[in-house]
PDB file of C-alpha atoms in Angstrom:
ATOM      1  CA  MET A   1       2.920 -28.177 -21.292  1.00 52.00           C
ATOM      2  CA  LEU A   2       5.239 -25.218 -22.153  1.00 64.00           C
ATOM      3  CA  ASP A   3       4.847 -25.806 -25.827  1.00 70.00           C
ATOM      4  CA  SER A   4       1.125 -25.940 -25.893  1.00 74.00           C
ATOM      5  CA  LEU A   5       0.658 -22.349 -26.438  1.00 71.00           C
ATOM      6  CA  ALA A   6       2.944 -22.350 -29.484  1.00 71.00           C
ATOM      7  CA  ASP A   7       0.970 -25.386 -30.815  1.00 73.00           C
ATOM      8  CA  GLU A   8      -2.224 -23.406 -30.595  1.00 74.00           C
ATOM      9  CA  LEU A   9      -0.685 -20.335 -32.234  1.00 71.00           C
ATOM     10  CA  HIS A  10       0.340 -22.478 -35.137  1.00 71.00           C
ATOM     11  CA  LEU A  11      -3.302 -22.774 -35.955  1.00 74.00           C
ATOM     12  CA  LEU A  12      -3.644 -19.023 -36.390  1.00 73.00           C
ATOM     13  CA  ASN A  13      -2.541 -17.167 -39.467  1.00 68.00           C
ATOM     14  CA  ASN A  14       0.258 -14.537 -39.237  1.00 64.00           C
ATOM     15  CA  VAL A  15       1.051 -15.168 -35.602  1.00 64.00           C
ATOM     16  CA  ILE A  16       4.261 -17.276 -35.745  1.00 61.00           C
ATOM     17  CA  HIS A  17       6.304 -16.546 -38.859  1.00 61.00           C
ATOM     18  CA  ASP A  18       8.433 -19.649 -38.634  1.00 61.00           C
ATOM     19  CA  GLY A  19       6.850 -22.606 -36.912  1.00 56.00           C
ATOM     20  CA  ARG A  20      10.121 -24.085 -36.235  1.00 61.00           C
ATOM     21  CA  GLN A  21      11.524 -21.307 -34.103  1.00 64.00           C
ATOM     22  CA  TYR A  22       9.867 -19.746 -31.015  1.00 64.00           C
ATOM     23  CA  LEU A  23      10.887 -18.849 -27.470  1.00 65.00           C
ATOM     24  CA  VAL A  24       9.516 -20.377 -24.372  1.00 64.00           C
ATOM     25  CA  ALA A  25       9.837 -18.363 -21.142  1.00 61.00           C
ATOM     26  CA  ASN A  26       8.592 -20.340 -18.038  1.00 61.00           C
ATOM     27  CA  CYS A  27       7.960 -18.815 -14.591  1.00 63.00           C
ATOM     28  CA  CYS A  28       9.523 -15.488 -15.579  1.00 63.00           C
ATOM     29  CA  ILE A  29       6.918 -13.402 -13.698  1.00 63.00           C
ATOM     30  CA  HIS A  30       7.115 -15.741 -10.629  1.00 62.00           C
ATOM     31  CA  SER A  31      10.938 -15.460 -10.580  1.00 65.00           C
ATOM     32  CA  LEU A  32      10.815 -11.640 -11.050  1.00 67.00           C
ATOM     33  CA  GLN A  33       8.656 -11.391  -7.927  1.00 69.00           C
ATOM     34  CA  ASN A  34      11.037 -13.660  -6.047  1.00 74.00           C
ATOM     35  CA  GLN A  35      13.776 -11.059  -6.353  1.00 72.00           C
ATOM     36  CA  LEU A  36      11.768  -8.867  -4.038  1.00 73.00           C
ATOM     37  CA  SER A  37      10.205 -11.521  -1.710  1.00 75.00           C
ATOM     38  CA  ASN A  38      13.511 -13.372  -0.995  1.00 77.00           C
ATOM     39  CA  GLY A  39      15.288 -10.209  -0.149  1.00 74.00           C
ATOM     40  CA  VAL A  40      12.546  -8.715   2.056  1.00 77.00           C
ATOM     41  CA  LYS A  41      12.004 -12.061   3.850  1.00 76.00           C
ATOM     42  CA  GLU A  42      15.714 -12.454   4.565  1.00 78.00           C
ATOM     43  CA  ALA A  43      16.261  -8.832   5.723  1.00 76.00           C
ATOM     44  CA  LEU A  44      12.913  -8.016   7.435  1.00 75.00           C
ATOM     45  CA  GLY A  45      10.809 -11.189   7.925  1.00 68.00           C
ATOM     46  CA  ASP A  46       7.408 -11.902   6.563  1.00 65.00           C
ATOM     47  CA  GLY A  47       5.441  -9.591   8.610  1.00 58.00           C
ATOM     48  CA  GLY A  48       3.928 -12.193  10.908  1.00 60.00           C
ATOM     49  CA  LEU A  49       2.019 -11.263  14.066  1.00 59.00           C
ATOM     50  CA  GLY A  50       4.261  -9.740  16.674  1.00 65.00           C
ATOM     51  CA  ASN A  51       6.860  -8.643  14.078  1.00 75.00           C
ATOM     52  CA  ILE A  52       7.695  -4.858  14.034  1.00 82.00           C
ATOM     53  CA  ASN A  53       8.681  -4.192  10.504  1.00 90.00           C
ATOM     54  CA  ALA A  54       7.455  -2.688   7.230  1.00 92.00           C
ATOM     55  CA  MET A  55       5.768  -5.817   6.141  1.00 91.00           C
ATOM     56  CA  GLN A  56       3.641  -5.876   9.277  1.00 92.00           C
ATOM     57  CA  LEU A  57       2.880  -2.166   8.651  1.00 95.00           C
ATOM     58  CA  ILE A  58       1.494  -3.011   5.225  1.00 94.00           C
ATOM     59  CA  HIS A  59      -0.566  -5.902   6.528  1.00 93.00           C
ATOM     60  CA  THR A  60      -1.859  -3.790   9.410  1.00 95.00           C
ATOM     61  CA  VAL A  61      -3.160  -1.097   6.951  1.00 97.00           C
ATOM     62  CA  TRP A  62      -5.084  -3.682   5.149  1.00 96.00           C
ATOM     63  CA  ASP A  63      -6.372  -5.198   8.454  1.00 96.00           C
ATOM     64  CA  LEU A  64      -7.557  -1.709   9.479  1.00 97.00           C
ATOM     65  CA  GLN A  65      -9.387  -1.268   6.177  1.00 97.00           C
ATOM     66  CA  GLU A  66     -11.086  -4.645   6.589  1.00 97.00           C
ATOM     67  CA  SER A  67     -12.068  -3.959  10.245  1.00 96.00           C
ATOM     68  CA  LEU A  68     -14.609  -1.360   9.315  1.00 97.00           C
ATOM     69  CA  PRO A  69     -17.499  -1.293   6.859  1.00 96.00           C
ATOM     70  CA  LEU A  70     -16.444   0.093   3.544  1.00 95.00           C
ATOM     71  CA  GLU A  71     -18.593   3.262   3.564  1.00 95.00           C
ATOM     72  CA  GLU A  72     -17.417   4.139   7.157  1.00 96.00           C
ATOM     73  CA  TRP A  73     -13.794   3.640   6.136  1.00 97.00           C
ATOM     74  CA  ARG A  74     -14.130   5.808   3.117  1.00 96.00           C
ATOM     75  CA  HIS A  75     -15.845   8.487   5.168  1.00 95.00           C
ATOM     76  CA  MET A  76     -12.910   8.485   7.573  1.00 96.00           C
ATOM     77  CA  LEU A  77     -10.497   8.655   4.698  1.00 97.00           C
ATOM     78  CA  MET A  78     -12.304  11.702   3.317  1.00 97.00           C
ATOM     79  CA  ARG A  79     -12.112  13.411   6.634  1.00 96.00           C
ATOM     80  CA  SER A  80      -8.473  12.557   6.981  1.00 97.00           C
ATOM     81  CA  SER A  81      -7.765  13.811   3.397  1.00 97.00           C
ATOM     82  CA  GLU A  82      -9.281  17.069   4.331  1.00 96.00           C
ATOM     83  CA  PHE A  83      -7.210  17.339   7.429  1.00 97.00           C
ATOM     84  CA  VAL A  84      -3.945  16.524   5.610  1.00 97.00           C
ATOM     85  CA  HIS A  85      -4.770  18.901   2.738  1.00 96.00           C
ATOM     86  CA  SER A  86      -5.303  21.937   5.070  1.00 94.00           C
ATOM     87  CA  HIS A  87      -2.880  21.106   7.945  1.00 91.00           C
ATOM     88  CA  ARG A  88       0.150  23.310   8.411  1.00 81.00           C
ATOM     89  CA  ASP A  89       2.737  22.655  10.976  1.00 72.00           C
ATOM     90  CA  GLN A  90       2.220  25.517  13.498  1.00 62.00           C
ATOM     91  CA  GLY A  91       3.494  23.777  16.647  1.00 59.00           C
ATOM     92  CA  ASP A  92       1.457  21.843  19.218  1.00 56.00           C
ATOM     93  CA  ASN A  93      -0.099  24.740  21.117  1.00 58.00           C
ATOM     94  CA  ASP A  94      -3.312  23.071  21.722  1.00 59.00           C
ATOM     95  CA  ASP A  95      -5.358  22.923  25.062  1.00 64.00           C
ATOM     96  CA  ASN A  96      -6.164  19.287  24.504  1.00 81.00           C
ATOM     97  CA  GLU A  97      -3.029  17.340  25.660  1.00 87.00           C
ATOM     98  CA  ASN A  98      -3.938  14.206  23.693  1.00 87.00           C
ATOM     99  CA  TYR A  99      -4.638  16.184  20.479  1.00 90.00           C
ATOM    100  CA  ALA A 100      -1.362  18.192  20.934  1.00 90.00           C
ATOM    101  CA  GLN A 101       0.569  14.940  21.172  1.00 93.00           C
ATOM    102  CA  PHE A 102      -1.118  13.723  18.011  1.00 94.00           C
ATOM    103  CA  LEU A 103      -0.039  16.922  16.227  1.00 94.00           C
ATOM    104  CA  VAL A 104       3.527  16.339  17.401  1.00 94.00           C
ATOM    105  CA  ASN A 105       3.451  12.798  16.006  1.00 96.00           C
ATOM    106  CA  PHE A 106       1.726  13.823  12.861  1.00 96.00           C
ATOM    107  CA  ASN A 107       4.267  16.512  12.171  1.00 96.00           C
ATOM    108  CA  GLU A 108       7.018  13.929  12.805  1.00 96.00           C
ATOM    109  CA  VAL A 109       5.747  11.503  10.096  1.00 97.00           C
ATOM    110  CA  SER A 110       5.044  14.446   7.781  1.00 96.00           C
ATOM    111  CA  ALA A 111       8.703  15.105   7.741  1.00 96.00           C
ATOM    112  CA  PHE A 112       9.561  11.595   6.594  1.00 97.00           C
ATOM    113  CA  HIS A 113       9.093  12.487   2.902  1.00 96.00           C
ATOM    114  CA  SER A 114       8.098  15.350   0.657  1.00 94.00           C
ATOM    115  CA  SER A 115       6.135  13.248  -1.824  1.00 95.00           C
ATOM    116  CA  PHE A 116       3.076  12.142   0.228  1.00 97.00           C
ATOM    117  CA  LYS A 117      -0.151  12.763  -1.606  1.00 96.00           C
ATOM    118  CA  ARG A 118      -2.174  15.620   0.048  1.00 95.00           C
ATOM    119  CA  ASP A 119      -5.179  15.988  -2.386  1.00 94.00           C
ATOM    120  CA  VAL A 120      -8.777  15.526  -1.401  1.00 95.00           C
ATOM    121  CA  PRO A 121     -10.606  13.090  -3.757  1.00 93.00           C
ATOM    122  CA  ASP A 122     -14.051  13.849  -5.325  1.00 92.00           C
ATOM    123  CA  PRO A 123     -16.534  11.516  -3.642  1.00 85.00           C
ATOM    124  CA  SER A 124     -18.800  11.783  -6.640  1.00 87.00           C
ATOM    125  CA  ALA A 125     -16.060  10.544  -8.982  1.00 87.00           C
ATOM    126  CA  LYS A 126     -14.620   7.159  -9.535  1.00 89.00           C
ATOM    127  CA  CYS A 127     -12.701   5.639  -6.592  1.00 91.00           C
ATOM    128  CA  GLU A 128      -9.974   4.052  -8.865  1.00 88.00           C
ATOM    129  CA  GLY A 129      -6.727   5.766  -8.552  1.00 88.00           C
ATOM    130  CA  THR A 130      -7.632   7.587  -5.352  1.00 94.00           C
ATOM    131  CA  ILE A 131      -7.429   6.986  -1.649  1.00 96.00           C
ATOM    132  CA  LEU A 132     -10.994   5.698  -1.683  1.00 95.00           C
ATOM    133  CA  ALA A 133     -10.015   2.710  -3.757  1.00 93.00           C
ATOM    134  CA  LYS A 134      -9.543  -0.422  -1.568  1.00 92.00           C
ATOM    135  CA  MET A 135      -6.041  -1.435  -0.946  1.00 93.00           C
ATOM    136  CA  LEU A 136      -5.199  -4.754  -2.480  1.00 89.00           C
ATOM    137  CA  ALA A 137      -4.686  -7.553   0.010  1.00 91.00           C
ATOM    138  CA  PRO A 138      -0.853  -8.175   0.368  1.00 89.00           C
ATOM    139  CA  ILE A 139      -0.630 -11.806  -0.514  1.00 83.00           C
ATOM    140  CA  LEU A 140       2.778 -13.432   0.127  1.00 76.00           C
ATOM    141  CA  THR A 141       2.335 -15.831  -2.818  1.00 75.00           C
ATOM    142  CA  ARG A 142       1.616 -12.891  -5.212  1.00 78.00           C
ATOM    143  CA  TRP A 143       4.238 -10.427  -4.325  1.00 78.00           C
ATOM    144  CA  TRP A 144       3.029  -7.805  -6.758  1.00 80.00           C
ATOM    145  CA  THR A 145       0.138  -7.326  -4.451  1.00 85.00           C
ATOM    146  CA  VAL A 146       2.729  -6.587  -1.621  1.00 87.00           C
ATOM    147  CA  GLY A 147       4.283  -3.926  -3.912  1.00 86.00           C
ATOM    148  CA  SER A 148       0.918  -2.423  -4.686  1.00 88.00           C
ATOM    149  CA  ALA A 149      -0.027  -2.318  -1.017  1.00 92.00           C
ATOM    150  CA  ALA A 150       3.378  -0.682  -0.152  1.00 93.00           C
ATOM    151  CA  SER A 151       2.662   1.958  -2.743  1.00 93.00           C
ATOM    152  CA  CYS A 152      -0.771   2.762  -1.436  1.00 94.00           C
ATOM    153  CA  ALA A 153       0.644   2.915   2.237  1.00 97.00           C
ATOM    154  CA  PHE A 154       3.326   5.321   0.995  1.00 97.00           C
ATOM    155  CA  ASP A 155       1.107   7.499  -1.078  1.00 96.00           C
ATOM    156  CA  TYR A 156      -1.519   8.030   1.706  1.00 98.00           C
ATOM    157  CA  TYR A 157       0.819   7.605   4.713  1.00 98.00           C
ATOM    158  CA  LEU A 158      -0.478  10.832   6.371  1.00 98.00           C
ATOM    159  CA  GLN A 159      -4.071  10.219   5.723  1.00 98.00           C
ATOM    160  CA  LEU A 160      -3.829   6.605   7.136  1.00 98.00           C
ATOM    161  CA  PHE A 161      -1.983   7.985  10.232  1.00 98.00           C
ATOM    162  CA  HIS A 162      -4.730  10.401  10.889  1.00 98.00           C
ATOM    163  CA  ALA A 163      -7.549   7.814  10.112  1.00 97.00           C
ATOM    164  CA  ALA A 164      -5.949   5.446  12.594  1.00 97.00           C
ATOM    165  CA  GLN A 165      -5.882   8.069  15.325  1.00 97.00           C
ATOM    166  CA  THR A 166      -9.517   8.879  14.517  1.00 96.00           C
ATOM    167  CA  ILE A 167     -10.397   5.246  15.060  1.00 97.00           C
ATOM    168  CA  ILE A 168      -8.561   5.137  18.314  1.00 96.00           C
ATOM    169  CA  ASN A 169     -10.628   8.153  19.475  1.00 95.00           C
ATOM    170  CA  VAL A 170     -13.989   6.745  18.277  1.00 95.00           C
ATOM    171  CA  TYR A 171     -13.794   3.003  19.105  1.00 96.00           C
ATOM    172  CA  SER A 172     -13.426   1.258  22.412  1.00 96.00           C
ATOM    173  CA  SER A 173     -10.047   0.231  23.544  1.00 95.00           C
ATOM    174  CA  VAL A 174     -11.254  -3.395  23.560  1.00 96.00           C
ATOM    175  CA  SER A 175     -12.456  -3.323  19.977  1.00 97.00           C
ATOM    176  CA  ARG A 176     -10.605  -5.000  17.149  1.00 96.00           C
ATOM    177  CA  ALA A 177     -10.491  -1.738  15.175  1.00 97.00           C
ATOM    178  CA  ASN A 178      -8.894   0.190  17.987  1.00 97.00           C
ATOM    179  CA  LYS A 179      -6.256  -2.393  18.680  1.00 97.00           C
ATOM    180  CA  ILE A 180      -5.365  -2.502  14.949  1.00 97.00           C
ATOM    181  CA  ALA A 181      -5.295   1.286  14.674  1.00 97.00           C
ATOM    182  CA  SER A 182      -3.117   1.548  17.825  1.00 97.00           C
ATOM    183  CA  ALA A 183      -0.646  -0.924  16.444  1.00 96.00           C
ATOM    184  CA  LEU A 184      -0.576   0.919  13.090  1.00 97.00           C
ATOM    185  CA  CYS A 185       0.184   4.206  14.670  1.00 97.00           C
ATOM    186  CA  SER A 186       3.120   2.752  16.440  1.00 96.00           C
ATOM    187  CA  LEU A 187       4.419   1.078  13.240  1.00 96.00           C
ATOM    188  CA  MET A 188       4.090   4.199  11.250  1.00 98.00           C
ATOM    189  CA  LEU A 189       5.954   6.385  13.800  1.00 97.00           C
ATOM    190  CA  ASP A 190       9.016   4.144  13.406  1.00 96.00           C
ATOM    191  CA  GLN A 191      11.124   5.784  10.709  1.00 96.00           C
ATOM    192  CA  GLU A 192      13.039   2.576  10.041  1.00 95.00           C
ATOM    193  CA  ASN A 193       9.800   0.874   9.029  1.00 95.00           C
ATOM    194  CA  PHE A 194       9.015   3.787   6.699  1.00 97.00           C
ATOM    195  CA  ILE A 195      12.489   3.557   5.021  1.00 95.00           C
ATOM    196  CA  ASP A 196      11.999  -0.103   4.479  1.00 93.00           C
ATOM    197  CA  LEU A 197       8.518   0.458   3.116  1.00 95.00           C
ATOM    198  CA  CYS A 198      10.139   2.952   0.637  1.00 94.00           C
ATOM    199  CA  LEU A 199      12.611   0.234  -0.392  1.00 90.00           C
ATOM    200  CA  ILE A 200       9.715  -2.280  -1.175  1.00 89.00           C
ATOM    201  CA  ARG A 201       7.790   0.472  -3.117  1.00 90.00           C
ATOM    202  CA  SER A 202      10.800   1.598  -5.093  1.00 88.00           C
ATOM    203  CA  PHE A 203      11.801  -1.895  -6.191  1.00 82.00           C
ATOM    204  CA  HIS A 204       8.231  -2.781  -7.007  1.00 77.00           C
ATOM    205  CA  LYS A 205       7.730   0.354  -9.174  1.00 79.00           C
ATOM    206  CA  ARG A 206      11.158   0.089 -10.887  1.00 76.00           C
ATOM    207  CA  CYS A 207      11.432  -3.724 -11.493  1.00 73.00           C
ATOM    208  CA  VAL A 208       7.994  -5.341 -11.075  1.00 69.00           C
ATOM    209  CA  ASN A 209       5.095  -2.904 -11.779  1.00 68.00           C
ATOM    210  CA  LYS A 210       6.015  -2.296 -15.374  1.00 65.00           C
ATOM    211  CA  HIS A 211       5.854  -6.023 -16.192  1.00 61.00           C
ATOM    212  CA  LEU A 212       2.561  -6.429 -14.318  1.00 62.00           C
ATOM    213  CA  ASP A 213       0.681  -3.241 -15.086  1.00 59.00           C
ATOM    214  CA  CYS A 214      -2.251  -5.176 -16.516  1.00 52.00           C
ATOM    215  CA  TYR A 215      -2.871  -6.501 -13.005  1.00 50.00           C
ATOM    216  CA  ASN A 216      -1.562  -3.562 -11.042  1.00 46.00           C
ATOM    217  CA  ARG A 217      -2.568  -0.407 -12.840  1.00 49.00           C
ATOM    218  CA  ARG A 218      -3.118   1.439  -9.468  1.00 45.00           C
ATOM    219  CA  THR A 219       0.609   2.012  -8.844  1.00 42.00           C
ATOM    220  CA  ILE A 220       1.554   3.416 -12.289  1.00 37.00           C
TER     221      ILE A 220
END
């Protein structure tokens, strides 16, 4: 089976110069992804329900995205992008106690990193390459999707945090969306989770993404 591609290439002109010599590389992409998956699973776990780690954070972002109709989700992301773009840390002097606490939390996660994206997308332009593009489902049998999801969560960390709080405010406490959003806020406030998220993202961009850019152009 591994030699079948070479056999077919022999039938084409100017593809294989010497039909007696060619290289076979089996399972290279799969093994490359195992470098990331084995390390993360050993150190953090797989992000299953009840786990409090970066993997669960990534899965929860995707769950929140899927808990709402797409147009409503994109509307929330637009409003959150506008908030992030215009917000400046001026303390928490607000008469609304709950909003004041949100500002404290928001300012805390804002200080996690200086490279968060803060631009507001053009809703009339293409969604690809912006926050309005859907996050890929992080599938544990396709670890490049986990890396892509980690990159998305990192880039739009502040917008996602704000959107989660918006959903908590809008939806009933017994609703699925509210429960997911509440869990996400808690996961995102944990700086250790954020550091581990950065590790997954960095490994993916340095060692995986360049080999899989045809599948994963979003994170380039």
